[in-house]
Coordinates of C-alpha atoms in Angstrom, one line a residue:
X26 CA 48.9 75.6 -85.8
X27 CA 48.5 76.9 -89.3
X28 CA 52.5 76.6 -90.2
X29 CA 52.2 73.3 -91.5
X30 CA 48.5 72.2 -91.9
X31 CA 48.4 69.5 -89.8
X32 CA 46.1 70.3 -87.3
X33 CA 44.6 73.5 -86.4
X34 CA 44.4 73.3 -82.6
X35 CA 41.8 76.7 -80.8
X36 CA 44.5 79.7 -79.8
X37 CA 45.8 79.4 -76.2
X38 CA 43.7 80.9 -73.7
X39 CA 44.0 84.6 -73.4
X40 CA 43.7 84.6 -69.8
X41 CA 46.4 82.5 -69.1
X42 CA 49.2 83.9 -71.3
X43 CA 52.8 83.1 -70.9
X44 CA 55.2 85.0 -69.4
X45 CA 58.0 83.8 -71.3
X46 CA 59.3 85.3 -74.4
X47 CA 58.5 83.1 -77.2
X48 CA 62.1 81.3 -78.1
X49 CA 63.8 83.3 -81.1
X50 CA 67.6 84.7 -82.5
X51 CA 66.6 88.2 -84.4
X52 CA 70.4 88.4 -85.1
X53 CA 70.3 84.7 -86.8
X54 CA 67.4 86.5 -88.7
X55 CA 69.6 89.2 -89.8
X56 CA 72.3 87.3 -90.6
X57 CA 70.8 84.6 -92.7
X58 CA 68.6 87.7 -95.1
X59 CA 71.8 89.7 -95.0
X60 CA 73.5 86.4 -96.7
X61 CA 70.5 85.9 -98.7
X62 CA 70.6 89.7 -100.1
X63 CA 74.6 89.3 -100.6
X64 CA 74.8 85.7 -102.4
X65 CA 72.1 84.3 -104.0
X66 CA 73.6 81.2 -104.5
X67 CA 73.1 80.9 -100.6
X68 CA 69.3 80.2 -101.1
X69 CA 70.0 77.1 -102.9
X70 CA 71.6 75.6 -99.8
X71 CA 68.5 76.5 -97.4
X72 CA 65.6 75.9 -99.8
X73 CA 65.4 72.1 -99.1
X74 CA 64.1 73.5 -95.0
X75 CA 64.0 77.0 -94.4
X76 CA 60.3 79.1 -95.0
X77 CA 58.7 82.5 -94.5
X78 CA 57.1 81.0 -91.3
X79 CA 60.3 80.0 -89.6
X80 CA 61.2 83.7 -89.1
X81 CA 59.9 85.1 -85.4
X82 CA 60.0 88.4 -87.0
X83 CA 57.2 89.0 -89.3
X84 CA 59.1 91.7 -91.7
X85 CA 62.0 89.3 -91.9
X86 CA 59.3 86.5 -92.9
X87 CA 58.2 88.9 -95.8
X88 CA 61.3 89.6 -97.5
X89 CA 62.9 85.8 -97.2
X90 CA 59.0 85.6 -99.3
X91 CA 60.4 88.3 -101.8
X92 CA 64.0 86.7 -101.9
X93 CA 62.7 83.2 -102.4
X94 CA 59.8 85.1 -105.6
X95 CA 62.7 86.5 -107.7
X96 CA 65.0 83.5 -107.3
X97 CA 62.8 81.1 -107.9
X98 CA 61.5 83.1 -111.2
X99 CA 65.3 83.5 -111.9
X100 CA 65.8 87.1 -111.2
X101 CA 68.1 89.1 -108.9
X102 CA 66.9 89.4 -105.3
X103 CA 69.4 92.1 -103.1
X104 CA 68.5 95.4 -101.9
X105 CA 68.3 97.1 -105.1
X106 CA 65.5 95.0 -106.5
X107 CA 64.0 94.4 -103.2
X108 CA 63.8 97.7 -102.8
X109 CA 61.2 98.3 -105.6
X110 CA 59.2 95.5 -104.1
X111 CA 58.3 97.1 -100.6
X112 CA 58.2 101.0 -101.5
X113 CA 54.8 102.3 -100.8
X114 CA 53.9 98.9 -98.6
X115 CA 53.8 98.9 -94.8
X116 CA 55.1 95.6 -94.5
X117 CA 59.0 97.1 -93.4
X118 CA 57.2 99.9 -91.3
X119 CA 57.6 98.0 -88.4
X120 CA 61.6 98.0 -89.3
X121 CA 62.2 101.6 -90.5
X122 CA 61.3 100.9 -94.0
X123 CA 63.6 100.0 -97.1
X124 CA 66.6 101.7 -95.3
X125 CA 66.3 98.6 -93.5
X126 CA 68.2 96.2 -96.3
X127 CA 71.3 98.3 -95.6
X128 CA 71.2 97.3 -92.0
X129 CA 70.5 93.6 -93.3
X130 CA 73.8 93.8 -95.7
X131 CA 76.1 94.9 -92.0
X132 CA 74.5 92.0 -89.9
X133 CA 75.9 89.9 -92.8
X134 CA 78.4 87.6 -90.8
X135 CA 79.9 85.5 -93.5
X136 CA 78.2 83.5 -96.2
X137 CA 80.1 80.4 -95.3
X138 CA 78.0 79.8 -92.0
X139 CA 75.1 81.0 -93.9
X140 CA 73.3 77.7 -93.4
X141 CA 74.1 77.3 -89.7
X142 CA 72.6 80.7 -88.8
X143 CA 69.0 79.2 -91.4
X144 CA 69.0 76.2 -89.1
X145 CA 69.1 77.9 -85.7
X146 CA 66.2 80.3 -87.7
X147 CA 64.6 76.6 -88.0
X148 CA 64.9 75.5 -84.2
X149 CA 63.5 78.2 -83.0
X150 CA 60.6 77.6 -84.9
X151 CA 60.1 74.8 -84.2
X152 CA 60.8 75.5 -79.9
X153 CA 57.8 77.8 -80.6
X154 CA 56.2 75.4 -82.1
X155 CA 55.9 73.0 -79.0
X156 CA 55.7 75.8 -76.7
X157 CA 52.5 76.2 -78.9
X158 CA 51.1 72.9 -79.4
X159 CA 52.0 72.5 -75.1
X160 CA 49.6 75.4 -74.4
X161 CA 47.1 74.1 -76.8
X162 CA 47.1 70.1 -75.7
X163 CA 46.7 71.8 -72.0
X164 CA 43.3 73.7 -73.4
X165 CA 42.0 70.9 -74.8
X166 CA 42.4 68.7 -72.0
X167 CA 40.9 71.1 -70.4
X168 CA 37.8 71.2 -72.4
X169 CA 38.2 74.0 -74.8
X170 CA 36.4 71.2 -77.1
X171 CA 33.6 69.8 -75.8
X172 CA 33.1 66.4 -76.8
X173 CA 36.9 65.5 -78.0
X174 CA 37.6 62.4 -76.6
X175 CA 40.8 62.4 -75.1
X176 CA 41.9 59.8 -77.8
X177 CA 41.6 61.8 -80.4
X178 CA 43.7 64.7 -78.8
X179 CA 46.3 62.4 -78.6
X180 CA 46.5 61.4 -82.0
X181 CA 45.9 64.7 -83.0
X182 CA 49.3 65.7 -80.8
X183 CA 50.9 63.0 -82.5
X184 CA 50.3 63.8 -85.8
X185 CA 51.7 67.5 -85.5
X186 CA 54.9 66.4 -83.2
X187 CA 55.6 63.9 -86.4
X188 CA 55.4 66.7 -88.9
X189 CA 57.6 68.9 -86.4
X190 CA 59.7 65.8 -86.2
X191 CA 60.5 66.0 -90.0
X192 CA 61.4 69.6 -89.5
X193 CA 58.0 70.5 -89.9
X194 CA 57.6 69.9 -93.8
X195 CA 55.1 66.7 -94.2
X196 CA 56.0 66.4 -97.7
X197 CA 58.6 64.4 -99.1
X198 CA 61.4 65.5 -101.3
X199 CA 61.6 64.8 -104.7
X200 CA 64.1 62.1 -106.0
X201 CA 66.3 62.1 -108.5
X202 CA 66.1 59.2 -110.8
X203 CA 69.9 58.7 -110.8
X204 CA 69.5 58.1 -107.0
X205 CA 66.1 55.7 -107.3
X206 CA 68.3 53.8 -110.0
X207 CA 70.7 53.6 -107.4
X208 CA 68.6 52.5 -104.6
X209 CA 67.0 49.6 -107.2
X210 CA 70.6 48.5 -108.3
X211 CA 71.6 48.7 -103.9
X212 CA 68.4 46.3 -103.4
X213 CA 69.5 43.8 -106.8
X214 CA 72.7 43.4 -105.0
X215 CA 71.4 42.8 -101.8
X216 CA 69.1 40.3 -103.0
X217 CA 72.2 38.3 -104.5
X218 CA 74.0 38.6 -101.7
X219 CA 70.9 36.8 -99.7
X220 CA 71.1 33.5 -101.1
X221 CA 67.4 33.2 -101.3
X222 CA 67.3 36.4 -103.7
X223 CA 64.7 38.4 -101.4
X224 CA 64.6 41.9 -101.5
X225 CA 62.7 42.6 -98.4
X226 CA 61.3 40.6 -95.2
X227 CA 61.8 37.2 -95.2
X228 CA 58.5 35.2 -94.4
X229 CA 60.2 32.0 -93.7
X230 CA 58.0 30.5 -96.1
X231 CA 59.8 29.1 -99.3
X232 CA 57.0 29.4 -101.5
X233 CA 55.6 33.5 -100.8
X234 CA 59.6 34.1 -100.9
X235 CA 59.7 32.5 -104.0
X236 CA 57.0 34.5 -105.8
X237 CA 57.3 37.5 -103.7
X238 CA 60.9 37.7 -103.2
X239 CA 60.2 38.6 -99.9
X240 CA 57.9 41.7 -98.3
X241 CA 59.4 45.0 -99.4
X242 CA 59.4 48.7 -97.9
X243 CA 56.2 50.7 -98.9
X244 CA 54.2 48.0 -99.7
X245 CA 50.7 47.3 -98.3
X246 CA 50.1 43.6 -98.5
X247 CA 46.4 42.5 -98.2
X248 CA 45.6 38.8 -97.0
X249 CA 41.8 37.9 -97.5
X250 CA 39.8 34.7 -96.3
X251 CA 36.7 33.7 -94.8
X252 CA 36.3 33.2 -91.3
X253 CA 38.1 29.8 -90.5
X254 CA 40.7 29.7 -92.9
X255 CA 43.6 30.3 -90.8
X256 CA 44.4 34.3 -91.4
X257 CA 45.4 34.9 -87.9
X258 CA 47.5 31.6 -88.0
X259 CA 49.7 32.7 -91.2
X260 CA 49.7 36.5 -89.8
X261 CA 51.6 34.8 -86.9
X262 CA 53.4 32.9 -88.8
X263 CA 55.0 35.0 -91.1
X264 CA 55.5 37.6 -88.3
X265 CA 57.2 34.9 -86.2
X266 CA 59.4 33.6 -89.2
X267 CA 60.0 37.4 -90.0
X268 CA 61.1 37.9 -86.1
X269 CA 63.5 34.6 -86.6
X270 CA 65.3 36.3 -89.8
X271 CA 66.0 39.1 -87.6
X272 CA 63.0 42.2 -88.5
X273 CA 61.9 43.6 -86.0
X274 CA 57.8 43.0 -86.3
X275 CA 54.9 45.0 -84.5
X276 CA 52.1 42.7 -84.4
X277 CA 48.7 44.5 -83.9
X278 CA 46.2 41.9 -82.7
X279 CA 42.7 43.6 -82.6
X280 CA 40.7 40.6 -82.4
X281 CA 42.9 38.0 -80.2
X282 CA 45.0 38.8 -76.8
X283 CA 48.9 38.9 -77.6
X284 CA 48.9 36.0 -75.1
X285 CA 46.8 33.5 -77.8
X286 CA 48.9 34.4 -80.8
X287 CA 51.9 34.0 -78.8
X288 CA 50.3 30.9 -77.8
X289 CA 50.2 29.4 -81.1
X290 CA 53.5 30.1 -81.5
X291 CA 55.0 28.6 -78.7
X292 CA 52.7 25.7 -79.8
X293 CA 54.2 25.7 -83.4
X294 CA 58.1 25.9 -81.8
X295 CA 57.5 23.6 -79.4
X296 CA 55.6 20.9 -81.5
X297 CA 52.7 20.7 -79.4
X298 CA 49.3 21.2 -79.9
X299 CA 47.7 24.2 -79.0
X300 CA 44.7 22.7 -77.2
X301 CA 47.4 21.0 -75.1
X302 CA 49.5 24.6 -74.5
X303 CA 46.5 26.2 -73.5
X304 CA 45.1 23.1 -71.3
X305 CA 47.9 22.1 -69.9
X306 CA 46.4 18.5 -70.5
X307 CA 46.5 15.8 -73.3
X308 CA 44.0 13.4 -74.3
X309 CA 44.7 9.6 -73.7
X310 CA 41.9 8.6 -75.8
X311 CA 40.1 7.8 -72.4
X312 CA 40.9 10.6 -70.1
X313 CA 42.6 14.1 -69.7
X314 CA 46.2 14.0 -67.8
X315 CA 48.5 16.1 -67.2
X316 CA 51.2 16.9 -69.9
X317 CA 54.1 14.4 -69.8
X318 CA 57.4 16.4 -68.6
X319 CA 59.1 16.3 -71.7
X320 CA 56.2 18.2 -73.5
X321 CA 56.4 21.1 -70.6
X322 CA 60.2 21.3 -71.6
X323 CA 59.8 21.4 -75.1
X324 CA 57.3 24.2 -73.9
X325 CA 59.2 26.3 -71.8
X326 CA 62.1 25.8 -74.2
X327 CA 59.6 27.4 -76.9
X328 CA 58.5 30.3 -74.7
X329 CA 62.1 31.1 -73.7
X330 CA 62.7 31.4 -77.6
X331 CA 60.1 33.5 -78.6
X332 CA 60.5 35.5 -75.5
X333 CA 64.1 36.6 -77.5
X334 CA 62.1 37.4 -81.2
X335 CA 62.2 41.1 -81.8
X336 CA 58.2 41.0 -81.9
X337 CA 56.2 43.6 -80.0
X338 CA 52.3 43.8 -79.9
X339 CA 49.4 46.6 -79.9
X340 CA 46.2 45.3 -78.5
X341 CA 44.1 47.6 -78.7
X342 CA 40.1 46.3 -78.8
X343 CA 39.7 49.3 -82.2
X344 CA 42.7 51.6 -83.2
X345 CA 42.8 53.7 -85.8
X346 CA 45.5 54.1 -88.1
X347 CA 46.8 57.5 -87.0
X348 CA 46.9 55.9 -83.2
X349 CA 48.9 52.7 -84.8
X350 CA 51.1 55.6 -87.1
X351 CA 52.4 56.8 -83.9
X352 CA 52.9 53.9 -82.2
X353 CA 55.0 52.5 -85.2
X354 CA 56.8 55.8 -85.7
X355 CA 58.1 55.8 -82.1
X356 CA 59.3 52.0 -82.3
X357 CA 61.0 52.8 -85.6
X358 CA 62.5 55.5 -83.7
X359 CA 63.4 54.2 -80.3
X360 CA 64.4 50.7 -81.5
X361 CA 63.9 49.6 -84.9
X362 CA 61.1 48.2 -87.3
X363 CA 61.4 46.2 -90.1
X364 CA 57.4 44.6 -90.3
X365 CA 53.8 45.7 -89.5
X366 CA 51.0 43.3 -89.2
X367 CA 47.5 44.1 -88.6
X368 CA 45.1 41.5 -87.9
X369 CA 42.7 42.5 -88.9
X370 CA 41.5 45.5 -91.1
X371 CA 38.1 45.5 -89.8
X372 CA 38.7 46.2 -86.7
X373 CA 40.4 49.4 -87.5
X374 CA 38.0 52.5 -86.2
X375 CA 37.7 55.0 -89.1
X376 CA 37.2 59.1 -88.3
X377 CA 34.0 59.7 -87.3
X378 CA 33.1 61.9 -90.5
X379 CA 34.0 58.9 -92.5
X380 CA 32.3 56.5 -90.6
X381 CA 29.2 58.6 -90.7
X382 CA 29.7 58.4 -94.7
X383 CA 29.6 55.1 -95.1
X384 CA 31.0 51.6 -94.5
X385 CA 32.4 51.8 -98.0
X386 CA 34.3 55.4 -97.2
X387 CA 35.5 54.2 -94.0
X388 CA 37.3 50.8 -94.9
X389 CA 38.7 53.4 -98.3
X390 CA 40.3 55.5 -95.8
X391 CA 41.6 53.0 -93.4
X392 CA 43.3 51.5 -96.7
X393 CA 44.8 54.6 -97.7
X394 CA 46.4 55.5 -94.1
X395 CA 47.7 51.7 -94.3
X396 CA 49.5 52.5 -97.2
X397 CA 50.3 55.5 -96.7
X398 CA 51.8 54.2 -93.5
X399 CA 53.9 51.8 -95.2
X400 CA 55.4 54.2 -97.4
X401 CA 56.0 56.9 -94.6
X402 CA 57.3 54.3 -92.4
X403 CA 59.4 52.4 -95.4
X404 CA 58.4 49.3 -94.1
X405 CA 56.0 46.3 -95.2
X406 CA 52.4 46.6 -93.7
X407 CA 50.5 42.9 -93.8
X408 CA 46.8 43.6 -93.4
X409 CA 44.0 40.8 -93.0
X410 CA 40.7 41.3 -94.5
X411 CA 37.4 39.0 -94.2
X412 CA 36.0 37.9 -97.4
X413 CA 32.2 38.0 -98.4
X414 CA 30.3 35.4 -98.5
X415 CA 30.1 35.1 -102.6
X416 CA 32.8 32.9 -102.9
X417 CA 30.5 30.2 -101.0
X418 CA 27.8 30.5 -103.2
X419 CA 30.1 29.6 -106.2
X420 CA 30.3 25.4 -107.1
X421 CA 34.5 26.4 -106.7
X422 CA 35.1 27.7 -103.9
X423 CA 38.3 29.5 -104.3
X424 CA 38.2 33.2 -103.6
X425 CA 38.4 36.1 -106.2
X426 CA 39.2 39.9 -106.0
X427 CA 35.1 40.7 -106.2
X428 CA 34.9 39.1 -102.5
X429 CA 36.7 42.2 -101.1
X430 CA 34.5 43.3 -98.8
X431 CA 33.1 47.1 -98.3
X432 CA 35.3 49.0 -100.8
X433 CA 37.1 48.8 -103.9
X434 CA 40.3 50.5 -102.9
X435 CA 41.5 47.5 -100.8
X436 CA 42.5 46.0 -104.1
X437 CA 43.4 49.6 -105.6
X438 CA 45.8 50.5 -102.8
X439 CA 47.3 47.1 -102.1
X440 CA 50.6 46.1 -103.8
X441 CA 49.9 42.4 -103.4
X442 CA 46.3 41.1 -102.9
X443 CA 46.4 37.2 -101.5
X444 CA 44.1 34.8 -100.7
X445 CA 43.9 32.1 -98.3
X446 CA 41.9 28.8 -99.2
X447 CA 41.8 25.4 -97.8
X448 CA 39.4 23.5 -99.8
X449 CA 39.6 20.3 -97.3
X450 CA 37.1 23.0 -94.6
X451 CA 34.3 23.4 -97.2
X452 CA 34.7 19.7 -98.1
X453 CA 34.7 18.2 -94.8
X454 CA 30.8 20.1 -94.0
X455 CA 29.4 19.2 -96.7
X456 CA 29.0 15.8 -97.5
X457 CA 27.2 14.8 -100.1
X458 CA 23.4 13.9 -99.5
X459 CA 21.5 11.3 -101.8
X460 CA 19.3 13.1 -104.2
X461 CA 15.9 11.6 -105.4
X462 CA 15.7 9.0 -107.8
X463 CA 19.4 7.9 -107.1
X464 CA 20.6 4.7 -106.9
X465 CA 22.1 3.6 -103.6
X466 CA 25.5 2.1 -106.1
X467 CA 25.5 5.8 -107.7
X468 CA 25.4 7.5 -103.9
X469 CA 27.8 5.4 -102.3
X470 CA 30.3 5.9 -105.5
X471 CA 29.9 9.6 -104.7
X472 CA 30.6 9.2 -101.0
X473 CA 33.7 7.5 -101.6
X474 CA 34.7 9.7 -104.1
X475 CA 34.2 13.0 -101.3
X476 CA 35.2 10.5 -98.9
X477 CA 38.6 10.1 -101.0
X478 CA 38.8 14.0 -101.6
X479 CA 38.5 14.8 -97.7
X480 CA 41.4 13.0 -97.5
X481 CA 43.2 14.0 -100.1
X482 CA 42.6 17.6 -98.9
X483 CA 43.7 17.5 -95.3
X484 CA 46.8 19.7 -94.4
X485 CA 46.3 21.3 -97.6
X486 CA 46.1 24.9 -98.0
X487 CA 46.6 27.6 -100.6
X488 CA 47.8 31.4 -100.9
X489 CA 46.2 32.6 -104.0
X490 CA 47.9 35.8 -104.8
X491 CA 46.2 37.3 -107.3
X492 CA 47.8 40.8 -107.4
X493 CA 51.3 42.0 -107.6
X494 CA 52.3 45.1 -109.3
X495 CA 55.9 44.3 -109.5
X496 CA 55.8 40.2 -109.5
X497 CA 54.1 37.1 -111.0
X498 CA 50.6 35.8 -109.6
X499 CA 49.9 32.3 -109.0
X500 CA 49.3 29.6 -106.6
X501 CA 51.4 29.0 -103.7
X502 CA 50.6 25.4 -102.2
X503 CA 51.4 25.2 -98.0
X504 CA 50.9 22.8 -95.2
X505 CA 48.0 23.6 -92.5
X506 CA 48.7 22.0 -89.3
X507 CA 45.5 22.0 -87.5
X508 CA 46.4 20.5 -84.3
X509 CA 49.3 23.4 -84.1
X510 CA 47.1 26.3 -86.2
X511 CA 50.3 26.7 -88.0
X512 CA 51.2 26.7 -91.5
X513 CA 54.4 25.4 -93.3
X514 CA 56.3 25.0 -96.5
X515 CA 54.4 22.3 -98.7
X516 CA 57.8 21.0 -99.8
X517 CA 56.6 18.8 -103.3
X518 CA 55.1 22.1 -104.3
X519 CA 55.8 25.4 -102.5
X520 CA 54.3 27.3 -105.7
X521 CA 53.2 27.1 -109.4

């Protein structure tokens, strides 16, 4: 389908052609070139959608080309100067040459309905559009590409239905800045009108709000850690607490079931811990028993809750982006969406040519279709990332932007770059061991003093956001709830 350079999909088998005419309105043609060669000023109002490809008839392709050369280089186009452009060429031969212009100026109906007759030129394009991409998803699956997995055709097929979607321009407008200054002072007064002054998703965390003022549209929010830290725990949190303000969130959970993050959330609702949810038992101290019956109604009061949260999730064991694109597109269509959350980015499946590249290229271009998701989409899209190991090699142990593993355009196409750290994990395995020639009084004043810092540590954790392009960096300080996996407001200091 060369009309919009999507995809380019084999031509449909010749054996098998369609009896059908292809769909088309030659008089809606005639109509919309007559008003063209009549008005000029017509062209400004059909610019924005109509092209040369629209038209089923190729000669009427060529001079809507020739109309749309001179206007745009600010000359006359009607049949007098048109004329000129196609004498001696064969491209009107097929309509009875340059006499034909006259014929164009009859089947002129009116330049007030001049855009109506360019749209149905449009929609028929586009019906022969699908009638084409139908006959060529039918080849495929047939196995006029050996080796497609079937997959790939449909992400392929999705990819050209968007662009046809969009009236089969994959390119966005242009904005005028008296409209983005607009849509900036729309989202100042918004904010004010929130109480909390967020301009976009609300976390339900007081802290990220505060810093962030909230997730906005287009961005691509990265959340590193290590293995351990809780990444999972805050994705669900913040898409829970998203889902509570009233977003509609699409969770994609590549690593866990949508049953065990929904677990931990019925666990963090309910106020029970998540070893208990999932058991269905609770420790005495000297045996497992069954859970007391108000736990299992503060349970099934939880689950009845979150079965109400406009939260939907995607499963799947690798998806790529283009596969997660459509999925996202048709929720945005069919019922809304306000959040994306992808835990995690490594688990994303990169095209095959890129994969073959490198690890490096493939992580890159799963980071640019994440953004460029989030922008298409105008939504937020919170993506997890595992850390190196270099941070653990360091006497701190706080994260920094060099642990970004695999590729440095995680950090280059990410709006906000985050970090979670709790300092009380690497504390509590390592304790300190008595070096030679030390004193027992020195050892055991050290042991007290990691002893007192374990402690002091517990149920402490930190988001380090160390990028923002339009916000401050900084610290913000929450509360990890291990029993729950859940994390919370640090109310004496939600951020510094």
């Amino acid at each position: 389908m060369a009309t919009h350079n999507v995809l380019h999909f084999p031509p449909p088998d010749a054996a098998a052609p369609s009896l059908r005419v292809p769909p088309h309105n030659t008089a809606a043609e005639q109509a919309v070139l007559g008003a063209l060669l009549a008005n000029n000023r017509i062209y400004e109002r059909v610019q924005e959608f109509l092209r040369s490809e629209h038209f089923a008839h190729t000669a009427h392709g060529h001079i809507f080309t020739a109309i749309q050369r001179r206007i745009d280089a600010g000359q006359v186009a009607d049949a007098v100067t048109l004329r000129g452009d196609f004498e001696g060429s064969e491209l009107l031969t097929s309509v009875g040459g340059v006499a034909y212009f006259a014929q164009l100026l009859s089947a002129m109906v009116g330049v007030v309905n001049a855009e109506g007759y360019a749209r149905e030129v449009q929609h028929c394009w586009l019906r022969r559009e699908l009638v084409e991409l139908g006959e060529c998803i039918v080849n495929r699956a047939h196995g006029c590409e050996p080796g497609l997995e079937p997959v790939q055709q449909i992400e392929d097929a999705e990819a050209v239905l968007s662009v046809l979607a969009e009236g089969g321009n994959p390119t966005a407008q242009l904005i005028r800045a008296r409209d983005a200054a607009q849509e900036a002072v729309d989202a100042m007064e918004r904010a004010m009108k929130s109480g909390g002054g967020l301009l976009g998703v609300d976390t339900g965390l007081r802290g990220v709000n505060r810093m962030t003022k909230g997730l906005r549209a287009h961005q691509l929010v990265l959340i590193g850690a290590r293995p351990s830290m809780g990444k999972t725990a805050l994705a669900a949190t913040i898409a829970y607490n998203a889902a509570g303000a009233g977003s509609r969130v699409l969770f994609v959970t590549a690593e866990m079931s949508a049953a065990d993050v929904v677990a931990r959330m019925i666990a963090a609702h309910a106020g029970v811990d998540l070893v208990e949810v999932l058991s269905g038992h609770e420790d005495t101290g000297e045996q497992l028993v069954p859970l007391r019956q108000g736990k299992v109604d503060r349970i099934v009061a939880a689950q009845q809750a979150i079965s109400a949260l406009p939260i939907e999730f995607e499963e799947a064991s690798s998806p790529s982006v283009p596969y997660l694109r459509g999925r996202a597109r048709r929720m945005q269509r069919q019922r809304g969406l306000g959040l994306i959350v992808v835990d995690y980015l490594g688990l994303l499946k990169a095209s095959d040519a890129a994969a073959r590249q490198s690890r490096n290229e493939a992580v890159s271009e799963i980071s640019r279709g994440l953004k460029a998701m989030a922008k298409e989409l105008g939504v937020p899209v919170v993506a997890l990332s595992q850390l190196s190991r270099e941070n653990e090699k360091r006497e701190g142990k706080r994260p920094q932007l060099s642990d970004l593993r695999d590729s440095g355009s995680l950090e280059q196409d990410a709006d906000v770059v985050a970090f979670l750290h709790r300092e009380h994990y690497y504390l509590a395995k390592n304790p300190p061991a008595k070096k030679d020639n030390e004193t027992p009084e020195d050892f055991s004043a050290r042991e007290m003093a990691w002893l007192d810092a374990v402690d002091r540590s517990a149920g402490k954790a930190e988001l380090i956001i160390h990028k923002q392009r339009q916000g401050p960096t900084g610290i913000v300080r929450l509360r990890w709830s291990a029993g729950l996996t859940w994390f919370h407001d640090d109310q004496d200091h939600p951020a510094e």
